[in-house]
PDB file of C-alpha atoms in Angstrom:
ATOM      1  CA  MET A  27       0.000   0.000   0.000  1.00  0.00           C
ATOM      2  CA  ASP A  28       1.206   3.429  -0.834  1.00  0.00           C
ATOM      3  CA  ASN A  29       2.167   5.450   2.181  1.00  0.00           C
ATOM      4  CA  LYS A  30       0.081   8.370   1.020  1.00  0.00           C
ATOM      5  CA  PHE A  31      -3.112   6.381   1.542  1.00  0.00           C
ATOM      6  CA  ILE A  32      -2.301   5.450   5.160  1.00  0.00           C
ATOM      7  CA  PRO A  33      -3.599   8.683   6.637  1.00  0.00           C
ATOM      8  CA  LEU A  34      -6.737   8.372   4.579  1.00  0.00           C
ATOM      9  CA  VAL A  35      -7.287   4.810   5.747  1.00  0.00           C
ATOM     10  CA  LEU A  36      -6.736   5.844   9.357  1.00  0.00           C
ATOM     11  CA  VAL A  37      -9.273   8.617   9.014  1.00  0.00           C
ATOM     12  CA  MET A  38     -11.754   6.218   7.511  1.00  0.00           C
ATOM     13  CA  ILE A  39     -11.171   3.649  10.270  1.00  0.00           C
ATOM     14  CA  GLY A  40     -11.569   6.347  12.914  1.00  0.00           C
ATOM     15  CA  THR A  41     -14.794   7.518  11.334  1.00  0.00           C
ATOM     16  CA  LEU A  42     -16.095   3.967  11.114  1.00  0.00           C
ATOM     17  CA  VAL A  43     -15.235   3.240  14.738  1.00  0.00           C
ATOM     18  CA  ALA A  44     -16.912   6.465  15.807  1.00  0.00           C
ATOM     19  CA  LEU A  45     -20.054   5.517  13.875  1.00  0.00           C
ATOM     20  CA  ILE A  46     -20.095   2.053  15.414  1.00  0.00           C
ATOM     21  CA  PHE A  47     -19.808   3.464  18.930  1.00  0.00           C
ATOM     22  CA  ALA A  48     -22.392   6.132  18.200  1.00  0.00           C
ATOM     23  CA  THR A  49     -25.003   3.664  16.974  1.00  0.00           C
ATOM     24  CA  SER A  50     -24.287   0.916  19.500  1.00  0.00           C
ATOM     25  CA  ALA A  51     -24.267   3.099  22.615  1.00  0.00           C
ATOM     26  CA  VAL A  52     -27.463   2.982  24.596  1.00  0.00           C
ATOM     27  CA  GLN A  53     -29.132   6.298  24.481  1.00  0.00           C
ATOM     28  CA  PRO A  54     -30.625   7.217  27.848  1.00  0.00           C
ATOM     29  CA  ASN A  55     -34.268   8.115  27.869  1.00  0.00           C
ATOM     30  CA  PRO A  56     -34.834  11.723  28.617  1.00  0.00           C
ATOM     31  CA  ALA A  57     -35.838  12.212  32.221  1.00  0.00           C
ATOM     32  CA  VAL A  58     -39.589  12.380  32.601  1.00  0.00           C
ATOM     33  CA  ALA A  59     -40.844  13.839  35.831  1.00  0.00           C
ATOM     34  CA  GLU A  60     -43.698  11.809  37.240  1.00  0.00           C
ATOM     35  CA  TYR A  61     -46.297  13.972  38.925  1.00  0.00           C
ATOM     36  CA  PRO A  62     -49.213  12.609  40.915  1.00  0.00           C
ATOM     37  CA  PRO A  63     -52.559  13.079  39.287  1.00  0.00           C
ATOM     38  CA  PRO A  64     -54.220  16.371  40.129  1.00  0.00           C
ATOM     39  CA  PRO A  65     -56.252  16.128  43.304  1.00  0.00           C
ATOM     40  CA  ARG A  66     -59.955  15.734  42.915  1.00  0.00           C
ATOM     41  CA  PRO A  67     -62.159  18.236  44.661  1.00  0.00           C
ATOM     42  CA  PRO A  68     -63.483  16.754  47.900  1.00  0.00           C
ATOM     43  CA  VAL A  69     -66.940  15.361  47.747  1.00  0.00           C
ATOM     44  CA  LEU A  70     -68.861  16.863  50.646  1.00  0.00           C
ATOM     45  CA  PRO A  71     -71.957  15.208  52.009  1.00  0.00           C
ATOM     46  CA  PRO A  72     -75.137  17.165  51.484  1.00  0.00           C
ATOM     47  CA  ASP A  73     -76.250  19.519  54.253  1.00  0.00           C
ATOM     48  CA  PRO A  74     -78.215  17.693  56.927  1.00  0.00           C
ATOM     49  CA  PRO A  75     -81.909  18.410  56.981  1.00  0.00           C
ATOM     50  CA  PRO A  76     -83.047  20.986  59.561  1.00  0.00           C
ATOM     51  CA  PRO A  77     -83.854  19.464  62.957  1.00  0.00           C
ATOM     52  CA  LEU A  78     -87.420  18.693  63.685  1.00  0.00           C
ATOM     53  CA  PRO A  79     -89.068  20.934  66.268  1.00  0.00           C
ATOM     54  CA  VAL A  80     -88.929  19.558  69.779  1.00  0.00           C
ATOM     55  CA  GLU A  81     -92.292  18.613  71.118  1.00  0.00           C
ATOM     56  CA  PRO A  82     -93.286  20.481  74.269  1.00  0.00           C
ATOM     57  CA  THR A  83     -92.737  18.540  77.465  1.00  0.00           C
ATOM     58  CA  ALA A  84     -95.153  20.510  79.610  1.00  0.00           C
ATOM     59  CA  ILE A  85     -98.673  19.216  79.856  1.00  0.00           C
ATOM     60  CA  PRO A  86    -101.204  21.993  79.429  1.00  0.00           C
ATOM     61  CA  ILE A  87    -103.402  22.482  82.469  1.00  0.00           C
ATOM     62  CA  PRO A  88    -107.080  22.617  81.600  1.00  0.00           C
ATOM     63  CA  ARG A  89    -108.758  25.805  82.775  1.00  0.00           C
ATOM     64  CA  SER A  90    -112.329  26.111  83.838  1.00  0.00           C
ATOM     65  CA  GLY A  91    -114.568  28.985  82.908  1.00  0.00           C
ATOM     66  CA  GLY A  92    -114.664  31.198  79.871  1.00  0.00           C
ATOM     67  CA  GLY A  93    -112.032  33.406  78.385  1.00  0.00           C
ATOM     68  CA  SER A  94    -109.537  33.057  75.617  1.00  0.00           C
ATOM     69  CA  SER A  95    -107.402  29.922  75.701  1.00  0.00           C
ATOM     70  CA  SER A  96    -104.441  31.899  74.361  1.00  0.00           C
ATOM     71  CA  SER A  97    -104.020  34.091  77.459  1.00  0.00           C
ATOM     72  CA  SER A  98    -103.801  33.446  81.181  1.00  0.00           C
ATOM     73  CA  PRO A  99    -104.518  35.849  84.053  1.00  0.00           C
ATOM     74  CA  PRO A 100    -101.632  37.643  85.737  1.00  0.00           C
ATOM     75  CA  ASP A 101    -100.089  36.648  89.041  1.00  0.00           C
ATOM     76  CA  LEU A 102     -98.860  39.675  90.979  1.00  0.00           C
ATOM     77  CA  GLU A 103     -96.453  39.028  93.841  1.00  0.00           C
ATOM     78  CA  PHE A 104     -95.943  41.473  96.710  1.00  0.00           C
ATOM     79  CA  VAL A 105     -92.938  41.432  99.088  1.00  0.00           C
ATOM     80  CA  GLN A 106     -92.291  43.805 102.009  1.00  0.00           C
ATOM     81  CA  LEU A 107     -88.825  44.191 103.575  1.00  0.00           C
ATOM     82  CA  LEU A 108     -87.903  46.208 106.692  1.00  0.00           C
ATOM     83  CA  SER A 109     -84.482  47.583 107.606  1.00  0.00           C
ATOM     84  CA  ALA A 110     -85.206  46.883 111.299  1.00  0.00           C
ATOM     85  CA  THR A 111     -87.899  45.181 113.368  1.00  0.00           C
ATOM     86  CA  THR A 112     -87.095  46.685 116.780  1.00  0.00           C
ATOM     87  CA  LEU A 113     -87.604  50.447 116.965  1.00  0.00           C
ATOM     88  CA  ARG A 114     -87.444  53.236 119.524  1.00  0.00           C
ATOM     89  CA  GLN A 115     -88.471  56.857 119.396  1.00  0.00           C
ATOM     90  CA  GLY A 116     -86.265  58.741 116.921  1.00  0.00           C
ATOM     91  CA  ASP A 117     -85.271  55.623 114.948  1.00  0.00           C
ATOM     92  CA  LEU A 118     -85.484  55.551 111.164  1.00  0.00           C
ATOM     93  CA  LEU A 119     -87.152  52.670 109.358  1.00  0.00           C
ATOM     94  CA  GLU A 120     -86.686  51.885 105.671  1.00  0.00           C
ATOM     95  CA  ILE A 121     -89.533  49.925 104.105  1.00  0.00           C
ATOM     96  CA  THR A 122     -88.997  48.326 100.697  1.00  0.00           C
ATOM     97  CA  LEU A 123     -92.014  47.143  98.718  1.00  0.00           C
ATOM     98  CA  ILE A 124     -91.308  44.878  95.738  1.00  0.00           C
ATOM     99  CA  THR A 125     -94.107  44.136  93.280  1.00  0.00           C
ATOM    100  CA  ARG A 126     -93.613  41.649  90.443  1.00  0.00           C
ATOM    101  CA  HIS A 127     -95.729  40.266  87.614  1.00  0.00           C
ATOM    102  CA  VAL A 128     -94.496  36.687  88.016  1.00  0.00           C
ATOM    103  CA  ASP A 129     -96.833  34.646  85.837  1.00  0.00           C
ATOM    104  CA  GLY A 130     -99.605  34.786  83.283  1.00  0.00           C
ATOM    105  CA  SER A 131     -99.554  36.099  79.746  1.00  0.00           C
ATOM    106  CA  ARG A 132    -102.168  38.780  80.361  1.00  0.00           C
ATOM    107  CA  PRO A 133    -100.930  42.148  81.674  1.00  0.00           C
ATOM    108  CA  ALA A 134    -102.149  43.500  84.998  1.00  0.00           C
ATOM    109  CA  GLU A 135    -103.882  46.840  84.503  1.00  0.00           C
ATOM    110  CA  ASN A 136    -104.530  49.694  86.955  1.00  0.00           C
ATOM    111  CA  VAL A 137    -102.123  48.314  89.542  1.00  0.00           C
ATOM    112  CA  LEU A 138    -102.270  49.824  93.045  1.00  0.00           C
ATOM    113  CA  ILE A 139     -99.563  49.271  95.685  1.00  0.00           C
ATOM    114  CA  PHE A 140    -100.748  50.281  99.149  1.00  0.00           C
ATOM    115  CA  LEU A 141     -99.202  50.668 102.618  1.00  0.00           C
ATOM    116  CA  GLU A 142    -100.514  52.366 105.743  1.00  0.00           C
ATOM    117  CA  LEU A 143     -98.081  53.488 108.420  1.00  0.00           C
ATOM    118  CA  PRO A 144     -98.991  54.074 112.080  1.00  0.00           C
ATOM    119  CA  VAL A 145     -99.769  57.627 113.165  1.00  0.00           C
ATOM    120  CA  PHE A 146     -96.534  57.949 115.162  1.00  0.00           C
ATOM    121  CA  PHE A 147     -94.451  57.475 111.977  1.00  0.00           C
ATOM    122  CA  SER A 148     -93.362  60.505 110.012  1.00  0.00           C
ATOM    123  CA  ILE A 149     -92.559  59.909 106.333  1.00  0.00           C
ATOM    124  CA  MET A 150     -89.129  61.323 105.546  1.00  0.00           C
ATOM    125  CA  SER A 151     -88.782  60.204 101.910  1.00  0.00           C
ATOM    126  CA  ALA A 152     -90.501  58.001  99.367  1.00  0.00           C
ATOM    127  CA  GLN A 153     -89.527  56.900  95.869  1.00  0.00           C
ATOM    128  CA  THR A 154     -90.582  54.306  93.340  1.00  0.00           C
ATOM    129  CA  SER A 155     -88.939  52.805  90.252  1.00  0.00           C
ATOM    130  CA  TRP A 156     -92.207  53.123  88.328  1.00  0.00           C
ATOM    131  CA  GLY A 157     -95.605  54.661  88.869  1.00  0.00           C
ATOM    132  CA  THR A 158     -97.148  57.684  90.545  1.00  0.00           C
ATOM    133  CA  PHE A 159     -97.042  58.323  94.280  1.00  0.00           C
ATOM    134  CA  ALA A 160    -100.078  59.403  96.251  1.00  0.00           C
ATOM    135  CA  ILE A 161     -99.384  60.139  99.934  1.00  0.00           C
ATOM    136  CA  GLN A 162    -102.194  61.189 102.239  1.00  0.00           C
ATOM    137  CA  GLY A 163    -101.367  61.253 105.918  1.00  0.00           C
ATOM    138  CA  GLU A 164     -99.944  57.830 106.788  1.00  0.00           C
ATOM    139  CA  GLN A 165    -101.408  56.182 103.684  1.00  0.00           C
ATOM    140  CA  ILE A 166     -99.069  55.545 100.772  1.00  0.00           C
ATOM    141  CA  ALA A 167    -100.276  54.440  97.350  1.00  0.00           C
ATOM    142  CA  VAL A 168     -98.400  53.867  94.095  1.00  0.00           C
ATOM    143  CA  GLN A 169    -100.473  53.732  90.912  1.00  0.00           C
ATOM    144  CA  ILE A 170     -99.146  51.946  87.815  1.00  0.00           C
ATOM    145  CA  PRO A 171    -101.116  51.837  84.540  1.00  0.00           C
ATOM    146  CA  VAL A 172     -99.984  48.364  83.465  1.00  0.00           C
ATOM    147  CA  LEU A 173     -97.518  45.630  84.439  1.00  0.00           C
ATOM    148  CA  TYR A 174     -96.413  42.946  81.991  1.00  0.00           C
ATOM    149  CA  ARG A 175     -94.995  39.551  82.817  1.00  0.00           C
ATOM    150  CA  GLY A 176     -91.472  39.955  84.187  1.00  0.00           C
ATOM    151  CA  ASP A 177     -91.976  43.586  85.246  1.00  0.00           C
ATOM    152  CA  GLU A 178     -90.830  44.614  88.723  1.00  0.00           C
ATOM    153  CA  VAL A 179     -91.523  47.776  90.702  1.00  0.00           C
ATOM    154  CA  VAL A 180     -89.446  48.698  93.763  1.00  0.00           C
ATOM    155  CA  THR A 181     -90.864  51.288  96.162  1.00  0.00           C
ATOM    156  CA  THR A 182     -88.845  52.604  99.113  1.00  0.00           C
ATOM    157  CA  ILE A 183     -90.238  54.576 102.048  1.00  0.00           C
ATOM    158  CA  VAL A 184     -88.164  55.978 104.908  1.00  0.00           C
ATOM    159  CA  GLY A 185     -90.026  56.921 108.077  1.00  0.00           C
ATOM    160  CA  MET A 186     -89.112  58.003 111.592  1.00  0.00           C
ATOM    161  CA  VAL A 187     -90.695  57.059 114.902  1.00  0.00           C
ATOM    162  CA  GLU A 188     -91.833  60.501 116.103  1.00  0.00           C
ATOM    163  CA  GLU A 189     -93.619  59.520 119.302  1.00  0.00           C
ATOM    164  CA  PRO A 190     -93.499  56.599 121.677  1.00  0.00           C
ATOM    165  CA  PRO A 191     -95.823  53.929 120.278  1.00  0.00           C
ATOM    166  CA  LEU A 192     -98.935  52.948 122.185  1.00  0.00           C
ATOM    167  CA  TYR A 193     -98.317  49.222 121.722  1.00  0.00           C
ATOM    168  CA  ALA A 194     -95.375  46.911 122.323  1.00  0.00           C
ATOM    169  CA  GLN A 195     -95.689  45.517 118.818  1.00  0.00           C
ATOM    170  CA  MET A 196     -97.651  46.017 115.651  1.00  0.00           C
ATOM    171  CA  GLN A 197     -97.848  44.706 112.126  1.00  0.00           C
ATOM    172  CA  LEU A 198     -97.192  46.761 109.003  1.00  0.00           C
ATOM    173  CA  ILE A 199     -99.312  45.399 106.166  1.00  0.00           C
ATOM    174  CA  GLY A 200     -98.779  46.229 102.515  1.00  0.00           C
ATOM    175  CA  SER A 201    -100.617  44.936  99.463  1.00  0.00           C
ATOM    176  CA  VAL A 202    -100.990  45.056  95.699  1.00  0.00           C
ATOM    177  CA  ASN A 203    -104.185  44.991  93.674  1.00  0.00           C
ATOM    178  CA  SER A 204    -105.243  45.531  90.076  1.00  0.00           C
ATOM    179  CA  SER A 205    -108.376  45.775  87.975  1.00  0.00           C
ATOM    180  CA  THR A 206    -107.363  42.555  86.191  1.00  0.00           C
ATOM    181  CA  PRO A 207    -108.374  39.404  88.107  1.00  0.00           C
ATOM    182  CA  ASP A 208    -105.321  37.807  89.715  1.00  0.00           C
ATOM    183  CA  SER A 209    -104.644  34.075  89.432  1.00  0.00           C
ATOM    184  CA  ASN A 210    -103.241  33.849  92.986  1.00  0.00           C
ATOM    185  CA  PHE A 211    -104.373  36.216  95.734  1.00  0.00           C
ATOM    186  CA  ASP A 212    -102.235  34.500  98.386  1.00  0.00           C
ATOM    187  CA  ASN A 213     -99.134  36.494  97.422  1.00  0.00           C
ATOM    188  CA  ASN A 214    -100.843  39.906  97.036  1.00  0.00           C
ATOM    189  CA  MET A 215    -100.432  40.947 100.688  1.00  0.00           C
ATOM    190  CA  MET A 216     -97.662  40.763 103.273  1.00  0.00           C
ATOM    191  CA  GLY A 217     -97.296  41.894 106.872  1.00  0.00           C
ATOM    192  CA  GLN A 218     -94.147  42.495 108.928  1.00  0.00           C
ATOM    193  CA  MET A 219     -94.024  42.696 112.717  1.00  0.00           C
ATOM    194  CA  VAL A 220     -92.371  45.699 114.361  1.00  0.00           C
ATOM    195  CA  PHE A 221     -91.465  45.674 118.071  1.00  0.00           C
ATOM    196  CA  PHE A 222     -91.138  48.631 120.435  1.00  0.00           C
ATOM    197  CA  PRO A 223     -89.185  47.723 123.624  1.00  0.00           C
TER     198      PRO A 223
END
């Protein structure tokens, strides 16, 4: 072989070897990122149906007599509190009268709170949370046009023992009344004993 062809043969062999290696080499697969499938929106259960109304547990009490079955008469409650029960001449006494509409759907109309003090008491002050005062001598009255269920009226009277009492003890009696018939008269009046040593 002519020496001038040797380089050409070498180039051809090199090219052939390069082609063999290029075609026989394993080509790596391009990297493919594997992603999880997109999340599905959550399936929520349907809204529960609204609860059924609870049946009343109270047993209605049958009422006798006429009148509307949708309303019941009022029940006025009267409470009398004294700041002291033993008094001497010159002592002050605070009397608190509490009137409440405690039961019944019907309002109490033309309500009158009443208290009569003994003649030897002198009224120093009187106030009420609701209503109009009427004071005549030792008689105290509070007039209220209407009381609804849950209403409360607090009346406070301060009196002084002006003269020595004629008795060793006596009872102060207060009351409440209205033009609407009351369902319970037992709690419309209250007396408190006062002692004079």
